[in-house]
Short mmCIF file of C-alpha atoms in Angstrom, two decimals:
data_model
loop_
_atom_site.label_atom_id
_atom_site.label_comp_id
_atom_site.label_asym_id
_atom_site.label_seq_id
_atom_site.Cartn_x
_atom_site.Cartn_y
_atom_site.Cartn_z
CA MET A 1 98.75 114.51 105.06
CA LYS A 2 97.32 110.98 104.85
CA SER A 3 99.84 110.22 102.09
CA ILE A 4 102.90 111.27 104.09
CA LYS A 5 103.57 107.66 105.12
CA PHE A 6 103.86 106.69 101.45
CA ILE A 7 106.24 109.55 100.76
CA LEU A 8 108.35 108.52 103.76
CA ALA A 9 108.29 104.88 102.58
CA GLY A 10 109.52 106.02 99.15
CA ILE A 11 112.33 108.04 100.71
CA LEU A 12 113.30 105.05 102.86
CA PHE A 13 113.23 102.82 99.76
CA GLY A 14 115.54 105.24 97.95
CA ILE A 15 117.97 105.32 100.85
CA VAL A 16 118.04 101.51 101.12
CA MET A 17 118.53 101.14 97.35
CA SER A 18 121.39 103.63 97.27
CA LYS A 19 123.14 102.39 100.41
CA SER A 20 122.91 98.76 99.28
CA GLU A 21 124.29 99.79 95.87
CA ALA A 22 121.30 98.21 94.10
CA ILE A 23 121.13 101.29 91.84
CA SER A 24 124.68 100.74 90.60
CA TRP A 25 125.02 99.70 86.97
CA TYR A 26 128.29 97.98 87.89
CA ARG A 27 126.64 95.85 90.59
CA ILE A 28 123.91 94.76 88.19
CA GLN A 29 126.46 93.84 85.52
CA GLU A 30 128.43 91.84 88.12
CA MET A 31 125.27 89.91 88.91
CA PHE A 32 124.53 89.05 85.28
CA ARG A 33 128.14 87.97 84.77
CA PHE A 34 128.03 85.83 87.95
CA GLN A 35 130.98 87.76 89.36
CA SER A 36 129.43 88.78 92.67
CA PHE A 37 126.86 87.51 95.15
CA HIS A 38 125.92 91.05 96.25
CA MET A 39 122.76 91.52 94.16
CA TYR A 40 121.62 87.93 94.70
CA GLY A 41 121.77 88.62 98.43
CA ILE A 42 119.65 91.75 98.03
CA ILE A 43 117.09 89.94 95.85
CA GLY A 44 117.01 86.97 98.23
CA THR A 45 116.41 89.27 101.19
CA ALA A 46 113.58 90.97 99.29
CA VAL A 47 111.97 87.61 98.51
CA VAL A 48 112.15 86.49 102.16
CA LEU A 49 110.72 89.83 103.36
CA GLY A 50 107.95 89.56 100.75
CA ILE A 51 107.03 86.08 101.97
CA ILE A 52 106.89 87.34 105.55
CA ALA A 53 104.81 90.39 104.55
CA VAL A 54 102.27 88.29 102.62
CA TYR A 55 102.02 85.87 105.54
CA LEU A 56 101.38 88.72 107.98
CA ILE A 57 98.82 90.36 105.67
CA LYS A 58 96.91 87.08 105.42
CA ARG A 59 97.33 86.18 109.10
CA PHE A 60 96.09 89.49 110.48
CA LYS A 61 93.64 90.21 107.62
CA LEU A 62 95.17 93.63 107.03
CA ARG A 63 93.37 96.28 104.99
CA ASP A 64 94.58 98.66 102.31
CA PHE A 65 94.75 102.47 102.47
CA GLN A 66 91.01 102.81 101.80
CA GLY A 67 90.00 100.18 104.35
CA ASN A 68 89.33 97.37 101.85
CA PRO A 69 90.58 93.88 102.68
CA ILE A 70 93.78 92.89 100.85
CA VAL A 71 93.04 89.84 98.70
CA PHE A 72 95.64 87.84 96.78
CA GLN A 73 94.35 86.42 93.51
CA PRO A 74 95.98 83.19 92.32
CA LYS A 75 97.60 83.44 88.88
CA GLN A 76 97.30 80.93 86.09
CA MET A 77 100.42 78.86 85.69
CA SER A 78 101.60 78.85 82.08
CA LEU A 79 105.13 78.26 80.90
CA PRO A 80 105.16 80.76 77.98
CA ARG A 81 104.00 83.59 80.26
CA TYR A 82 106.96 83.24 82.57
CA LEU A 83 109.59 82.28 79.99
CA ILE A 84 108.80 85.06 77.52
CA GLY A 85 108.03 87.71 80.12
CA GLY A 86 111.04 86.84 82.24
CA THR A 87 113.33 86.82 79.23
CA VAL A 88 112.14 90.22 78.00
CA PHE A 89 112.38 91.70 81.51
CA GLY A 90 115.81 90.17 82.10
CA LEU A 91 117.16 91.38 78.77
CA GLY A 92 115.97 94.90 79.48
CA TRP A 93 117.46 94.75 82.95
CA ALA A 94 120.80 93.44 81.67
CA LEU A 95 121.01 95.88 78.75
CA THR A 96 120.17 98.98 80.77
CA GLY A 97 121.71 97.88 84.04
CA ALA A 98 118.60 99.15 85.80
CA CYS A 99 115.68 97.53 87.58
CA PRO A 100 112.33 99.41 87.56
CA GLY A 101 112.34 100.53 91.22
CA PRO A 102 115.93 101.74 91.43
CA MET A 103 115.58 103.56 88.08
CA PHE A 104 113.68 106.31 89.85
CA VAL A 105 116.24 106.44 92.65
CA ASN A 106 118.84 107.21 89.96
CA ILE A 107 116.82 110.30 89.01
CA GLY A 108 117.15 111.43 92.62
CA PHE A 109 120.92 111.19 92.20
CA SER A 110 120.72 113.29 88.99
CA TYR A 111 121.74 110.43 86.68
CA TRP A 112 119.72 111.86 83.80
CA ALA A 113 120.73 109.16 81.29
CA ILE A 114 118.38 106.82 83.15
CA LEU A 115 115.48 108.73 81.56
CA VAL A 116 116.20 106.77 78.36
CA ALA A 117 115.73 103.50 80.26
CA ILE A 118 112.56 104.82 81.91
CA ALA A 119 111.18 105.85 78.51
CA GLY A 120 111.95 102.34 77.20
CA ALA A 121 110.24 100.76 80.21
CA LEU A 122 107.15 102.92 79.66
CA VAL A 123 107.04 102.05 75.94
CA GLY A 124 107.40 98.35 76.83
CA THR A 125 104.64 98.55 79.43
CA TYR A 126 102.32 100.37 77.01
CA SER A 127 103.13 97.85 74.26
CA TYR A 128 102.25 94.98 76.57
CA GLY A 129 98.94 96.64 77.39
CA VAL A 130 98.14 96.98 73.68
CA LEU A 131 99.21 93.43 72.81
CA LYS A 132 98.04 91.68 75.99
CA GLU A 133 95.00 90.01 74.40
CA ARG A 134 97.13 88.55 71.58
CA LEU A 135 99.90 87.15 73.78
CA PRO A 136 99.99 83.60 75.19
CA HIS A 137 98.81 83.58 78.77
#
């Protein structure tokens, strides 16, 4: 029963994604073709909420589920990391019309074709884990 809040958060996430149409292949294609502001508004809202959440976590020294302090580790700044990674992620997003979070919401709507995109995302994640030491960071 301690995990019920995470299940409820996931259900709320699914509802927000579906009601905002962020799971729609058409909306994602509109964004990549610069035909609509809709998805940019959703992403911008998520960025602002993320900034507020990180500020509050740091300000009130919040703890995680197990009672450990939440610590943010600074990342190394390197141009290849963000250019290559962002390009690969963006290409996958544009080709499939699906972002990682909303992909699972599509399963909830019985859009079974999304399983191909999920399989590709899992293969890509596994491949990165295997090649991580050989990639420019």
